[in-house]
Amino acid sequence: MKTRRIFLQKASLSAMALTVPTLTPFSTMANSISDFTREEKTLRVAIMGLGSYGTRVAEAIQSCKRVKLVGVISGTPSKVVKWREKYGIPEKNCYNYENFDAIKDNPDIDAVYVITPNALHKDEVIRVAKAGKHAICEKPMAVNAADGQEMVDACKAAGVHLLIGYRMHFEPNTLEVIRMRKAGELGEIRFFQGLAGFTIGDPTQWRLDPALSGGGAMMDIGIYSTNGARYMVGEEPIWVTAQEVKTNPEKFKEGIDETITFQLGFPSGVIASCLSTYNMNNLDRFYLNGSKGWVEMQPSTGYGPIKGMTHKGPLNEPIVTHQTVQMDEMAAIIFDGKRPEVPVNGEEGVKDMKIIDAIFQAVKTGGKVSLNLA
């Protein structure tokens, strides 16, 4: 009987164990509730500069999940009217270049995307920062590294973000190549080539005015190779050499480079060989060579689709609208503290400006210029 009683007691306890629900720790439950109820903030952006690229960004924002176009800043009243009608922008969120400091008192605007000629970036970004708004600045961030550093310092002093429009830092095929390199699939990196060029048109445009552009092809598209060499190789260059060729001095006046070839040296011994030109078409190519494999991307930095081939086969990552992904990712950086695979902060922009400054110096001196990007 005693044995039978013990058996029945154990059986009853086993049955209870099967029917009593498992208790969820409160901390886990609280986290689940928090995740369920947490709302992702929307980044409310005003675009400064309503030209062709500003228009491209505005269109891309329409597909964003976390960004909304809420304001404009322009010196052309007719453009403001068109944008107000097209995007439903309230009149109180429209400014010109003289009065946009008043955004300080406008709670509808979180950030301003500066898309104006290069030489204007510094003063405009500093004014945005003083107004207490986050600044997104198109590249190149300035006309030299000293101006870029002033922008970084001003935004830090104001407690706002400064992000640079490096759309390629979020492009899926580009990120796949970086993953391959980090995973060792290419072996030891040994060489990088970056080619960027097109035949520029209208000789009266601001890109050919040194007072507004700060340079020619190097500022406009050469920066893709300086920046691309860094994230493709995975190191910071320590020296640069460069040579300039100018076949049309009337169109490409003093201070406007037509064609520059430049070389970057990296601590590991990797060499990058690059070309930037306003006088040749069909140049948009990256090539990365390692001891175990290679990658070729062509087009490599255009608006898309980006295409590429590796020793393993073609790159087949999703085709995206670069500016849409860029803006949503920037919202995550500002609101969530997200850290992208490749930085897009002001410090990143200053590094590229230091390289470009050194390239111009190397062109003038004909010698090797040392770099310190630490």
Short mmCIF file of the C-alpha atoms (twelve columns), coordinates in Angstrom:
data_MODEL
# 
_entry.id   MODEL 
# 
loop_
_atom_site.group_PDB 
_atom_site.id 
_atom_site.type_symbol 
_atom_site.label_atom_id 
_atom_site.label_alt_id 
_atom_site.label_comp_id 
_atom_site.label_asym_id 
_atom_site.label_seq_id 
_atom_site.Cartn_x 
_atom_site.Cartn_y 
_atom_site.Cartn_z 
_atom_site.pdbx_PDB_model_num 
ATOM 1   C CA . MET A 1   0.000  0.000  0.000   1 
ATOM 2   C CA . LYS A 2   2.844  2.332  0.921   1 
ATOM 3   C CA . THR A 3   4.447  1.755  -2.488  1 
ATOM 4   C CA . ARG A 4   1.130  2.420  -4.222  1 
ATOM 5   C CA . ARG A 5   0.590  5.658  -2.232  1 
ATOM 6   C CA . ILE A 6   4.055  6.942  -3.173  1 
ATOM 7   C CA . PHE A 7   3.386  6.113  -6.823  1 
ATOM 8   C CA . LEU A 8   0.081  8.053  -6.799  1 
ATOM 9   C CA . GLN A 9   1.736  11.070 -5.168  1 
ATOM 10  C CA . LYS A 10  4.448  11.176 -7.831  1 
ATOM 11  C CA . ALA A 11  1.872  10.789 -10.584 1 
ATOM 12  C CA . SER A 12  -0.147 13.711 -9.225  1 
ATOM 13  C CA . LEU A 13  2.941  15.938 -9.095  1 
ATOM 14  C CA . SER A 14  3.837  15.029 -12.680 1 
ATOM 15  C CA . ALA A 15  0.324  15.915 -13.843 1 
ATOM 16  C CA . MET A 16  0.522  19.282 -12.107 1 
ATOM 17  C CA . ALA A 17  3.840  20.029 -13.793 1 
ATOM 18  C CA . LEU A 18  2.208  19.424 -17.157 1 
ATOM 19  C CA . THR A 19  -0.722 21.730 -16.482 1 
ATOM 20  C CA . VAL A 20  0.910  24.662 -14.654 1 
ATOM 21  C CA . PRO A 21  1.990  27.306 -17.210 1 
ATOM 22  C CA . THR A 22  5.651  28.352 -17.386 1 
ATOM 23  C CA . LEU A 23  6.132  31.719 -15.711 1 
ATOM 24  C CA . THR A 24  7.774  34.391 -17.872 1 
ATOM 25  C CA . PRO A 25  10.281 36.587 -16.029 1 
ATOM 26  C CA . PHE A 26  8.922  40.121 -15.618 1 
ATOM 27  C CA . SER A 27  11.991 41.670 -17.239 1 
ATOM 28  C CA . THR A 28  11.446 39.605 -20.392 1 
ATOM 29  C CA . MET A 29  7.754  40.474 -20.416 1 
ATOM 30  C CA . ALA A 30  8.527  44.160 -19.970 1 
ATOM 31  C CA . ASN A 31  10.987 44.075 -22.855 1 
ATOM 32  C CA . SER A 32  8.383  42.406 -25.073 1 
ATOM 33  C CA . ILE A 33  5.812  45.034 -24.171 1 
ATOM 34  C CA . SER A 34  8.345  47.785 -24.788 1 
ATOM 35  C CA . ASP A 35  9.263  46.371 -28.200 1 
ATOM 36  C CA . PHE A 36  5.583  46.066 -29.082 1 
ATOM 37  C CA . THR A 37  4.621  49.575 -28.076 1 
ATOM 38  C CA . ARG A 38  7.775  51.440 -29.085 1 
ATOM 39  C CA . GLU A 39  7.150  53.767 -32.020 1 
ATOM 40  C CA . GLU A 40  9.959  54.578 -34.427 1 
ATOM 41  C CA . LYS A 41  10.470 58.314 -34.702 1 
ATOM 42  C CA . THR A 42  10.095 60.005 -38.063 1 
ATOM 43  C CA . LEU A 43  12.901 62.336 -39.135 1 
ATOM 44  C CA . ARG A 44  11.310 65.546 -40.438 1 
ATOM 45  C CA . VAL A 45  13.605 67.095 -43.022 1 
ATOM 46  C CA . ALA A 46  13.870 70.402 -44.838 1 
ATOM 47  C CA . ILE A 47  15.889 70.386 -48.062 1 
ATOM 48  C CA . MET A 48  18.178 73.351 -48.728 1 
ATOM 49  C CA . GLY A 49  18.899 73.726 -52.445 1 
ATOM 50  C CA . LEU A 50  16.142 72.678 -54.841 1 
ATOM 51  C CA . GLY A 51  18.265 71.743 -57.867 1 
ATOM 52  C CA . SER A 52  18.478 68.419 -59.672 1 
ATOM 53  C CA . TYR A 53  19.955 66.435 -56.798 1 
ATOM 54  C CA . GLY A 54  17.684 68.066 -54.246 1 
ATOM 55  C CA . THR A 55  14.789 66.942 -56.435 1 
ATOM 56  C CA . ARG A 56  16.169 63.404 -56.558 1 
ATOM 57  C CA . VAL A 57  16.403 63.273 -52.776 1 
ATOM 58  C CA . ALA A 58  12.886 64.681 -52.387 1 
ATOM 59  C CA . GLU A 59  11.468 61.994 -54.668 1 
ATOM 60  C CA . ALA A 60  13.383 59.270 -52.814 1 
ATOM 61  C CA . ILE A 61  12.053 60.472 -49.456 1 
ATOM 62  C CA . GLN A 62  8.505  59.747 -50.646 1 
ATOM 63  C CA . SER A 63  9.311  56.023 -50.281 1 
ATOM 64  C CA . CYS A 64  11.029 56.333 -46.894 1 
ATOM 65  C CA . LYS A 65  9.613  54.617 -43.824 1 
ATOM 66  C CA . ARG A 66  11.137 56.955 -41.258 1 
ATOM 67  C CA . VAL A 67  11.717 60.258 -43.069 1 
ATOM 68  C CA . LYS A 68  9.287  62.945 -44.177 1 
ATOM 69  C CA . LEU A 69  9.935  66.031 -46.292 1 
ATOM 70  C CA . VAL A 70  8.403  68.917 -44.328 1 
ATOM 71  C CA . GLY A 71  10.274 72.048 -45.426 1 
ATOM 72  C CA . VAL A 72  12.324 73.798 -48.099 1 
ATOM 73  C CA . ILE A 73  15.032 76.457 -48.198 1 
ATOM 74  C CA . SER A 74  15.685 78.149 -51.535 1 
ATOM 75  C CA . GLY A 75  16.644 81.433 -53.116 1 
ATOM 76  C CA . THR A 76  14.189 80.887 -55.975 1 
ATOM 77  C CA . PRO A 77  10.571 81.728 -54.984 1 
ATOM 78  C CA . SER A 78  9.091  79.949 -58.016 1 
ATOM 79  C CA . LYS A 79  10.720 76.670 -56.978 1 
ATOM 80  C CA . VAL A 80  9.334  77.038 -53.467 1 
ATOM 81  C CA . VAL A 81  5.816  77.423 -54.857 1 
ATOM 82  C CA . LYS A 82  6.167  74.304 -57.029 1 
ATOM 83  C CA . TRP A 83  7.549  72.211 -54.179 1 
ATOM 84  C CA . ARG A 84  4.840  73.389 -51.794 1 
ATOM 85  C CA . GLU A 85  2.179  72.275 -54.230 1 
ATOM 86  C CA . LYS A 86  3.848  68.995 -55.153 1 
ATOM 87  C CA . TYR A 87  4.800  67.808 -51.673 1 
ATOM 88  C CA . GLY A 88  2.155  69.512 -49.531 1 
ATOM 89  C CA . ILE A 89  4.671  71.602 -47.606 1 
ATOM 90  C CA . PRO A 90  3.170  74.233 -45.264 1 
ATOM 91  C CA . GLU A 91  4.056  77.827 -46.021 1 
ATOM 92  C CA . LYS A 92  5.415  78.288 -42.492 1 
ATOM 93  C CA . ASN A 93  8.115  75.673 -43.281 1 
ATOM 94  C CA . CYS A 94  9.453  77.549 -46.322 1 
ATOM 95  C CA . TYR A 95  12.518 79.764 -46.035 1 
ATOM 96  C CA . ASN A 96  15.122 81.553 -48.131 1 
ATOM 97  C CA . TYR A 97  18.878 81.778 -47.587 1 
ATOM 98  C CA . GLU A 98  18.583 85.034 -45.647 1 
ATOM 99  C CA . ASN A 99  15.928 84.027 -43.106 1 
ATOM 100 C CA . PHE A 100 16.379 80.279 -42.583 1 
ATOM 101 C CA . ASP A 101 17.962 80.842 -39.156 1 
ATOM 102 C CA . ALA A 102 14.339 81.141 -38.022 1 
ATOM 103 C CA . ILE A 103 14.046 77.336 -38.190 1 
ATOM 104 C CA . LYS A 104 15.318 77.546 -34.619 1 
ATOM 105 C CA . ASP A 105 11.760 78.354 -33.562 1 
ATOM 106 C CA . ASN A 106 10.093 75.783 -35.830 1 
ATOM 107 C CA . PRO A 107 9.413  72.511 -33.989 1 
ATOM 108 C CA . ASP A 108 8.213  70.839 -37.205 1 
ATOM 109 C CA . ILE A 109 11.773 70.512 -38.576 1 
ATOM 110 C CA . ASP A 110 14.326 68.079 -37.114 1 
ATOM 111 C CA . ALA A 111 17.076 68.285 -39.737 1 
ATOM 112 C CA . VAL A 112 18.208 70.193 -42.808 1 
ATOM 113 C CA . TYR A 113 19.783 68.474 -45.821 1 
ATOM 114 C CA . VAL A 114 22.222 70.974 -47.378 1 
ATOM 115 C CA . ILE A 115 22.441 70.400 -51.157 1 
ATOM 116 C CA . THR A 116 24.032 73.620 -52.404 1 
ATOM 117 C CA . PRO A 117 27.365 74.441 -54.124 1 
ATOM 118 C CA . ASN A 118 30.369 73.139 -52.183 1 
ATOM 119 C CA . ALA A 119 31.741 76.509 -51.076 1 
ATOM 120 C CA . LEU A 120 28.462 77.369 -49.340 1 
ATOM 121 C CA . HIS A 121 28.317 74.217 -47.184 1 
ATOM 122 C CA . LYS A 122 30.416 75.449 -44.284 1 
ATOM 123 C CA . ASP A 123 28.468 78.606 -43.456 1 
ATOM 124 C CA . GLU A 124 25.095 76.955 -44.095 1 
ATOM 125 C CA . VAL A 125 25.807 73.895 -41.927 1 
ATOM 126 C CA . ILE A 126 27.106 76.087 -39.104 1 
ATOM 127 C CA . ARG A 127 23.926 78.187 -39.257 1 
ATOM 128 C CA . VAL A 128 21.807 75.018 -39.191 1 
ATOM 129 C CA . ALA A 129 23.729 73.792 -36.138 1 
ATOM 130 C CA . LYS A 130 23.302 77.123 -34.337 1 
ATOM 131 C CA . ALA A 131 19.568 76.825 -34.987 1 
ATOM 132 C CA . GLY A 132 19.654 73.538 -33.063 1 
ATOM 133 C CA . LYS A 133 18.841 71.291 -36.023 1 
ATOM 134 C CA . HIS A 134 20.677 68.196 -37.241 1 
ATOM 135 C CA . ALA A 135 22.664 68.769 -40.431 1 
ATOM 136 C CA . ILE A 136 22.941 66.421 -43.387 1 
ATOM 137 C CA . CYS A 137 25.447 67.748 -45.914 1 
ATOM 138 C CA . GLU A 138 26.022 66.602 -49.449 1 
ATOM 139 C CA . LYS A 139 29.572 65.606 -50.354 1 
ATOM 140 C CA . PRO A 140 32.131 66.982 -50.621 1 
ATOM 141 C CA . MET A 141 31.308 68.430 -47.232 1 
ATOM 142 C CA . ALA A 142 33.437 71.538 -47.851 1 
ATOM 143 C CA . VAL A 143 36.177 72.910 -50.115 1 
ATOM 144 C CA . ASN A 144 38.988 71.883 -47.773 1 
ATOM 145 C CA . ALA A 145 39.624 69.948 -44.565 1 
ATOM 146 C CA . ALA A 146 39.925 73.061 -42.384 1 
ATOM 147 C CA . ASP A 147 36.405 74.175 -43.305 1 
ATOM 148 C CA . GLY A 148 35.138 70.644 -42.766 1 
ATOM 149 C CA . GLN A 149 36.611 70.554 -39.279 1 
ATOM 150 C CA . GLU A 150 34.916 73.858 -38.435 1 
ATOM 151 C CA . MET A 151 31.612 72.262 -39.413 1 
ATOM 152 C CA . VAL A 152 32.281 69.235 -37.206 1 
ATOM 153 C CA . ASP A 153 33.218 71.451 -34.267 1 
ATOM 154 C CA . ALA A 154 30.144 73.665 -34.676 1 
ATOM 155 C CA . CYS A 155 27.770 70.689 -34.710 1 
ATOM 156 C CA . LYS A 156 29.433 69.158 -31.662 1 
ATOM 157 C CA . ALA A 157 29.175 72.456 -29.799 1 
ATOM 158 C CA . ALA A 158 25.465 72.650 -30.673 1 
ATOM 159 C CA . GLY A 159 24.831 69.026 -29.698 1 
ATOM 160 C CA . VAL A 160 23.485 68.060 -33.124 1 
ATOM 161 C CA . HIS A 161 24.447 65.401 -35.641 1 
ATOM 162 C CA . LEU A 162 26.449 66.165 -38.777 1 
ATOM 163 C CA . LEU A 163 26.008 63.453 -41.400 1 
ATOM 164 C CA . ILE A 164 27.477 63.424 -44.918 1 
ATOM 165 C CA . GLY A 165 25.535 62.189 -47.959 1 
ATOM 166 C CA . TYR A 166 27.582 59.030 -48.549 1 
ATOM 167 C CA . ARG A 167 24.784 57.024 -50.159 1 
ATOM 168 C CA . MET A 168 27.166 54.230 -51.239 1 
ATOM 169 C CA . HIS A 169 27.805 53.354 -47.597 1 
ATOM 170 C CA . PHE A 170 24.328 51.790 -47.529 1 
ATOM 171 C CA . GLU A 171 24.225 50.229 -51.019 1 
ATOM 172 C CA . PRO A 172 23.714 46.427 -50.771 1 
ATOM 173 C CA . ASN A 173 26.312 45.251 -53.322 1 
ATOM 174 C CA . THR A 174 28.906 47.585 -51.846 1 
ATOM 175 C CA . LEU A 175 28.192 46.229 -48.376 1 
ATOM 176 C CA . GLU A 176 28.483 42.662 -49.691 1 
ATOM 177 C CA . VAL A 177 31.976 43.373 -51.019 1 
ATOM 178 C CA . ILE A 178 32.965 44.829 -47.656 1 
ATOM 179 C CA . ARG A 179 31.577 41.698 -45.965 1 
ATOM 180 C CA . MET A 180 33.593 39.468 -48.310 1 
ATOM 181 C CA . ARG A 181 36.753 41.395 -47.588 1 
ATOM 182 C CA . LYS A 182 36.229 41.293 -43.824 1 
ATOM 183 C CA . ALA A 183 35.428 37.566 -43.940 1 
ATOM 184 C CA . GLY A 184 38.731 36.878 -45.673 1 
ATOM 185 C CA . GLU A 185 37.108 35.641 -48.875 1 
ATOM 186 C CA . LEU A 186 39.437 37.823 -50.948 1 
ATOM 187 C CA . GLY A 187 42.542 36.954 -48.942 1 
ATOM 188 C CA . GLU A 188 45.114 39.675 -48.409 1 
ATOM 189 C CA . ILE A 189 44.109 42.841 -50.256 1 
ATOM 190 C CA . ARG A 190 46.827 43.943 -52.667 1 
ATOM 191 C CA . PHE A 191 45.428 46.497 -55.124 1 
ATOM 192 C CA . PHE A 192 42.492 48.840 -55.721 1 
ATOM 193 C CA . GLN A 193 41.532 50.798 -58.816 1 
ATOM 194 C CA . GLY A 194 38.882 53.515 -58.959 1 
ATOM 195 C CA . LEU A 195 37.817 55.259 -62.162 1 
ATOM 196 C CA . ALA A 196 35.300 58.105 -62.199 1 
ATOM 197 C CA . GLY A 197 34.558 60.417 -65.102 1 
ATOM 198 C CA . PHE A 198 32.174 61.970 -67.587 1 
ATOM 199 C CA . THR A 199 32.247 64.765 -70.140 1 
ATOM 200 C CA . ILE A 200 30.822 67.825 -68.422 1 
ATOM 201 C CA . GLY A 201 28.520 70.129 -70.378 1 
ATOM 202 C CA . ASP A 202 27.405 73.713 -69.702 1 
ATOM 203 C CA . PRO A 203 30.607 75.743 -69.131 1 
ATOM 204 C CA . THR A 204 28.701 78.359 -67.106 1 
ATOM 205 C CA . GLN A 205 27.497 75.964 -64.391 1 
ATOM 206 C CA . TRP A 206 28.648 76.382 -60.787 1 
ATOM 207 C CA . ARG A 207 30.744 73.174 -60.888 1 
ATOM 208 C CA . LEU A 208 33.155 74.970 -63.226 1 
ATOM 209 C CA . ASP A 209 33.311 78.088 -61.053 1 
ATOM 210 C CA . PRO A 210 36.187 77.683 -58.564 1 
ATOM 211 C CA . ALA A 211 34.637 80.196 -56.168 1 
ATOM 212 C CA . LEU A 212 31.623 77.900 -55.730 1 
ATOM 213 C CA . SER A 213 33.012 74.406 -56.358 1 
ATOM 214 C CA . GLY A 214 36.477 74.600 -54.828 1 
ATOM 215 C CA . GLY A 215 37.772 72.438 -57.666 1 
ATOM 216 C CA . GLY A 216 36.646 70.486 -60.687 1 
ATOM 217 C CA . ALA A 217 36.220 66.769 -61.308 1 
ATOM 218 C CA . MET A 218 38.173 65.847 -58.181 1 
ATOM 219 C CA . MET A 219 35.626 67.512 -55.903 1 
ATOM 220 C CA . ASP A 220 32.630 66.289 -57.855 1 
ATOM 221 C CA . ILE A 221 33.385 62.653 -58.650 1 
ATOM 222 C CA . GLY A 222 36.999 62.002 -57.669 1 
ATOM 223 C CA . ILE A 223 35.805 61.867 -54.074 1 
ATOM 224 C CA . TYR A 224 34.081 58.559 -54.885 1 
ATOM 225 C CA . SER A 225 37.466 56.953 -55.442 1 
ATOM 226 C CA . THR A 226 39.125 58.511 -52.394 1 
ATOM 227 C CA . ASN A 227 36.244 57.356 -50.232 1 
ATOM 228 C CA . GLY A 228 35.811 54.024 -52.035 1 
ATOM 229 C CA . ALA A 229 39.488 53.141 -51.744 1 
ATOM 230 C CA . ARG A 230 39.230 53.507 -47.978 1 
ATOM 231 C CA . TYR A 231 36.188 51.297 -47.434 1 
ATOM 232 C CA . MET A 232 37.181 48.745 -50.073 1 
ATOM 233 C CA . VAL A 233 40.750 48.300 -48.818 1 
ATOM 234 C CA . GLY A 234 39.714 48.643 -45.180 1 
ATOM 235 C CA . GLU A 235 42.614 50.906 -44.224 1 
ATOM 236 C CA . GLU A 236 43.440 54.589 -44.130 1 
ATOM 237 C CA . PRO A 237 46.037 55.797 -46.683 1 
ATOM 238 C CA . ILE A 238 49.334 57.200 -45.436 1 
ATOM 239 C CA . TRP A 239 50.606 58.929 -48.606 1 
ATOM 240 C CA . VAL A 240 49.431 60.244 -51.955 1 
ATOM 241 C CA . THR A 241 50.949 61.174 -55.302 1 
ATOM 242 C CA . ALA A 242 49.053 62.846 -58.156 1 
ATOM 243 C CA . GLN A 243 49.335 64.192 -61.697 1 
ATOM 244 C CA . GLU A 244 47.057 66.566 -63.614 1 
ATOM 245 C CA . VAL A 245 46.333 66.811 -67.328 1 
ATOM 246 C CA . LYS A 246 44.430 69.777 -68.778 1 
ATOM 247 C CA . THR A 247 43.557 69.736 -72.489 1 
ATOM 248 C CA . ASN A 248 41.081 72.637 -72.484 1 
ATOM 249 C CA . PRO A 249 42.299 75.529 -70.285 1 
ATOM 250 C CA . GLU A 250 39.520 77.800 -71.532 1 
ATOM 251 C CA . LYS A 251 36.790 75.524 -70.202 1 
ATOM 252 C CA . PHE A 252 38.775 74.268 -67.226 1 
ATOM 253 C CA . LYS A 253 40.171 77.532 -65.920 1 
ATOM 254 C CA . GLU A 254 42.615 77.986 -63.043 1 
ATOM 255 C CA . GLY A 255 41.336 76.186 -59.959 1 
ATOM 256 C CA . ILE A 256 39.209 73.742 -61.960 1 
ATOM 257 C CA . ASP A 257 40.867 70.391 -62.590 1 
ATOM 258 C CA . GLU A 258 39.948 68.517 -65.758 1 
ATOM 259 C CA . THR A 259 41.727 65.184 -65.268 1 
ATOM 260 C CA . ILE A 260 43.756 63.986 -62.273 1 
ATOM 261 C CA . THR A 261 45.303 60.570 -61.775 1 
ATOM 262 C CA . PHE A 262 46.336 59.837 -58.208 1 
ATOM 263 C CA . GLN A 263 47.811 57.032 -56.176 1 
ATOM 264 C CA . LEU A 264 47.206 56.199 -52.519 1 
ATOM 265 C CA . GLY A 265 49.539 54.136 -50.361 1 
ATOM 266 C CA . PHE A 266 48.275 52.122 -47.378 1 
ATOM 267 C CA . PRO A 267 50.108 50.795 -44.300 1 
ATOM 268 C CA . SER A 268 49.874 47.166 -45.463 1 
ATOM 269 C CA . GLY A 269 51.542 47.995 -48.774 1 
ATOM 270 C CA . VAL A 270 48.316 48.128 -50.804 1 
ATOM 271 C CA . ILE A 271 48.368 50.673 -53.634 1 
ATOM 272 C CA . ALA A 272 45.259 52.379 -54.991 1 
ATOM 273 C CA . SER A 273 45.440 53.785 -58.532 1 
ATOM 274 C CA . CYS A 274 42.627 56.195 -59.385 1 
ATOM 275 C CA . LEU A 275 41.447 58.585 -62.077 1 
ATOM 276 C CA . SER A 276 39.042 61.523 -61.927 1 
ATOM 277 C CA . THR A 277 38.001 63.392 -65.074 1 
ATOM 278 C CA . TYR A 278 35.502 65.790 -66.616 1 
ATOM 279 C CA . ASN A 279 36.684 64.897 -70.132 1 
ATOM 280 C CA . MET A 280 35.889 61.171 -70.604 1 
ATOM 281 C CA . ASN A 281 32.668 59.206 -70.480 1 
ATOM 282 C CA . ASN A 282 31.932 55.639 -69.362 1 
ATOM 283 C CA . LEU A 283 34.194 55.740 -66.320 1 
ATOM 284 C CA . ASP A 284 32.504 54.344 -63.220 1 
ATOM 285 C CA . ARG A 285 34.525 51.327 -62.129 1 
ATOM 286 C CA . PHE A 286 35.991 49.841 -58.959 1 
ATOM 287 C CA . TYR A 287 38.363 46.870 -58.992 1 
ATOM 288 C CA . LEU A 288 39.654 45.171 -55.846 1 
ATOM 289 C CA . ASN A 289 42.306 42.445 -55.980 1 
ATOM 290 C CA . GLY A 290 43.309 40.059 -53.201 1 
ATOM 291 C CA . SER A 291 45.474 36.972 -52.811 1 
ATOM 292 C CA . LYS A 292 42.402 34.684 -52.966 1 
ATOM 293 C CA . GLY A 293 39.982 36.565 -55.181 1 
ATOM 294 C CA . TRP A 294 38.793 39.759 -56.814 1 
ATOM 295 C CA . VAL A 295 35.820 42.064 -57.281 1 
ATOM 296 C CA . GLU A 296 34.914 44.282 -60.219 1 
ATOM 297 C CA . MET A 297 32.027 46.744 -59.962 1 
ATOM 298 C CA . GLN A 298 30.755 48.616 -63.027 1 
ATOM 299 C CA . PRO A 299 28.857 50.845 -62.533 1 
ATOM 300 C CA . SER A 300 30.285 51.203 -59.047 1 
ATOM 301 C CA . THR A 301 28.936 54.508 -57.714 1 
ATOM 302 C CA . GLY A 302 26.254 55.723 -60.124 1 
ATOM 303 C CA . TYR A 303 22.622 56.046 -59.112 1 
ATOM 304 C CA . GLY A 304 22.061 52.440 -60.034 1 
ATOM 305 C CA . PRO A 305 21.659 49.700 -60.499 1 
ATOM 306 C CA . ILE A 306 25.145 48.870 -59.198 1 
ATOM 307 C CA . LYS A 307 26.521 45.795 -60.940 1 
ATOM 308 C CA . GLY A 308 29.488 43.640 -60.113 1 
ATOM 309 C CA . MET A 309 31.315 40.378 -60.602 1 
ATOM 310 C CA . THR A 310 33.580 38.479 -58.219 1 
ATOM 311 C CA . HIS A 311 35.758 35.367 -58.480 1 
ATOM 312 C CA . LYS A 312 32.739 33.541 -57.006 1 
ATOM 313 C CA . GLY A 313 30.232 34.894 -59.504 1 
ATOM 314 C CA . PRO A 314 28.007 37.947 -59.940 1 
ATOM 315 C CA . LEU A 315 26.906 40.284 -57.156 1 
ATOM 316 C CA . ASN A 316 23.156 39.837 -56.826 1 
ATOM 317 C CA . GLU A 317 22.123 41.956 -53.860 1 
ATOM 318 C CA . PRO A 318 18.764 43.798 -53.996 1 
ATOM 319 C CA . ILE A 319 18.465 46.866 -56.199 1 
ATOM 320 C CA . VAL A 320 17.467 49.864 -54.093 1 
ATOM 321 C CA . THR A 321 16.974 53.594 -54.446 1 
ATOM 322 C CA . HIS A 322 20.164 54.782 -52.789 1 
ATOM 323 C CA . GLN A 323 18.773 57.996 -51.335 1 
ATOM 324 C CA . THR A 324 15.724 56.262 -49.852 1 
ATOM 325 C CA . VAL A 325 17.885 53.764 -47.962 1 
ATOM 326 C CA . GLN A 326 20.374 56.485 -47.003 1 
ATOM 327 C CA . MET A 327 17.720 58.702 -45.449 1 
ATOM 328 C CA . ASP A 328 16.027 55.910 -43.493 1 
ATOM 329 C CA . GLU A 329 19.418 54.787 -42.186 1 
ATOM 330 C CA . MET A 330 20.232 58.347 -41.169 1 
ATOM 331 C CA . ALA A 331 17.004 58.495 -39.186 1 
ATOM 332 C CA . ALA A 332 18.153 55.373 -37.343 1 
ATOM 333 C CA . ILE A 333 21.561 56.957 -36.679 1 
ATOM 334 C CA . ILE A 334 20.023 60.138 -35.275 1 
ATOM 335 C CA . PHE A 335 17.195 58.615 -33.248 1 
ATOM 336 C CA . ASP A 336 18.424 55.114 -32.388 1 
ATOM 337 C CA . GLY A 337 22.168 55.622 -32.190 1 
ATOM 338 C CA . LYS A 338 22.688 53.079 -34.974 1 
ATOM 339 C CA . ARG A 339 26.284 52.637 -36.129 1 
ATOM 340 C CA . PRO A 340 26.513 51.958 -39.881 1 
ATOM 341 C CA . GLU A 341 29.021 49.520 -41.362 1 
ATOM 342 C CA . VAL A 342 30.889 52.478 -42.870 1 
ATOM 343 C CA . PRO A 343 30.614 55.811 -41.009 1 
ATOM 344 C CA . VAL A 344 28.807 58.792 -42.543 1 
ATOM 345 C CA . ASN A 345 29.622 61.325 -39.841 1 
ATOM 346 C CA . GLY A 346 31.419 64.627 -40.238 1 
ATOM 347 C CA . GLU A 347 34.730 63.094 -39.207 1 
ATOM 348 C CA . GLU A 348 34.476 60.721 -42.160 1 
ATOM 349 C CA . GLY A 349 33.957 63.691 -44.451 1 
ATOM 350 C CA . VAL A 350 36.996 65.503 -43.059 1 
ATOM 351 C CA . LYS A 351 39.190 62.478 -43.838 1 
ATOM 352 C CA . ASP A 352 38.200 62.622 -47.504 1 
ATOM 353 C CA . MET A 353 38.864 66.362 -47.555 1 
ATOM 354 C CA . LYS A 354 42.352 65.795 -46.124 1 
ATOM 355 C CA . ILE A 355 43.054 63.361 -48.961 1 
ATOM 356 C CA . ILE A 356 41.775 65.778 -51.602 1 
ATOM 357 C CA . ASP A 357 43.824 68.617 -50.088 1 
ATOM 358 C CA . ALA A 358 46.884 66.350 -50.326 1 
ATOM 359 C CA . ILE A 359 46.090 65.412 -53.930 1 
ATOM 360 C CA . PHE A 360 45.989 69.076 -54.951 1 
ATOM 361 C CA . GLN A 361 49.257 69.640 -53.079 1 
ATOM 362 C CA . ALA A 362 50.873 66.663 -54.828 1 
ATOM 363 C CA . VAL A 363 49.779 68.007 -58.224 1 
ATOM 364 C CA . LYS A 364 51.489 71.331 -57.464 1 
ATOM 365 C CA . THR A 365 54.692 69.915 -55.985 1 
ATOM 366 C CA . GLY A 366 55.072 66.754 -58.060 1 
ATOM 367 C CA . GLY A 367 56.085 64.901 -54.909 1 
ATOM 368 C CA . LYS A 368 54.717 62.379 -52.439 1 
ATOM 369 C CA . VAL A 369 52.555 63.929 -49.713 1 
ATOM 370 C CA . SER A 370 52.190 62.205 -46.350 1 
ATOM 371 C CA . LEU A 371 48.763 61.705 -44.805 1 
ATOM 372 C CA . ASN A 372 47.652 61.393 -41.211 1 
ATOM 373 C CA . LEU A 373 43.947 60.582 -40.965 1 
ATOM 374 C CA . ALA A 374 43.966 59.461 -37.340 1 
# 
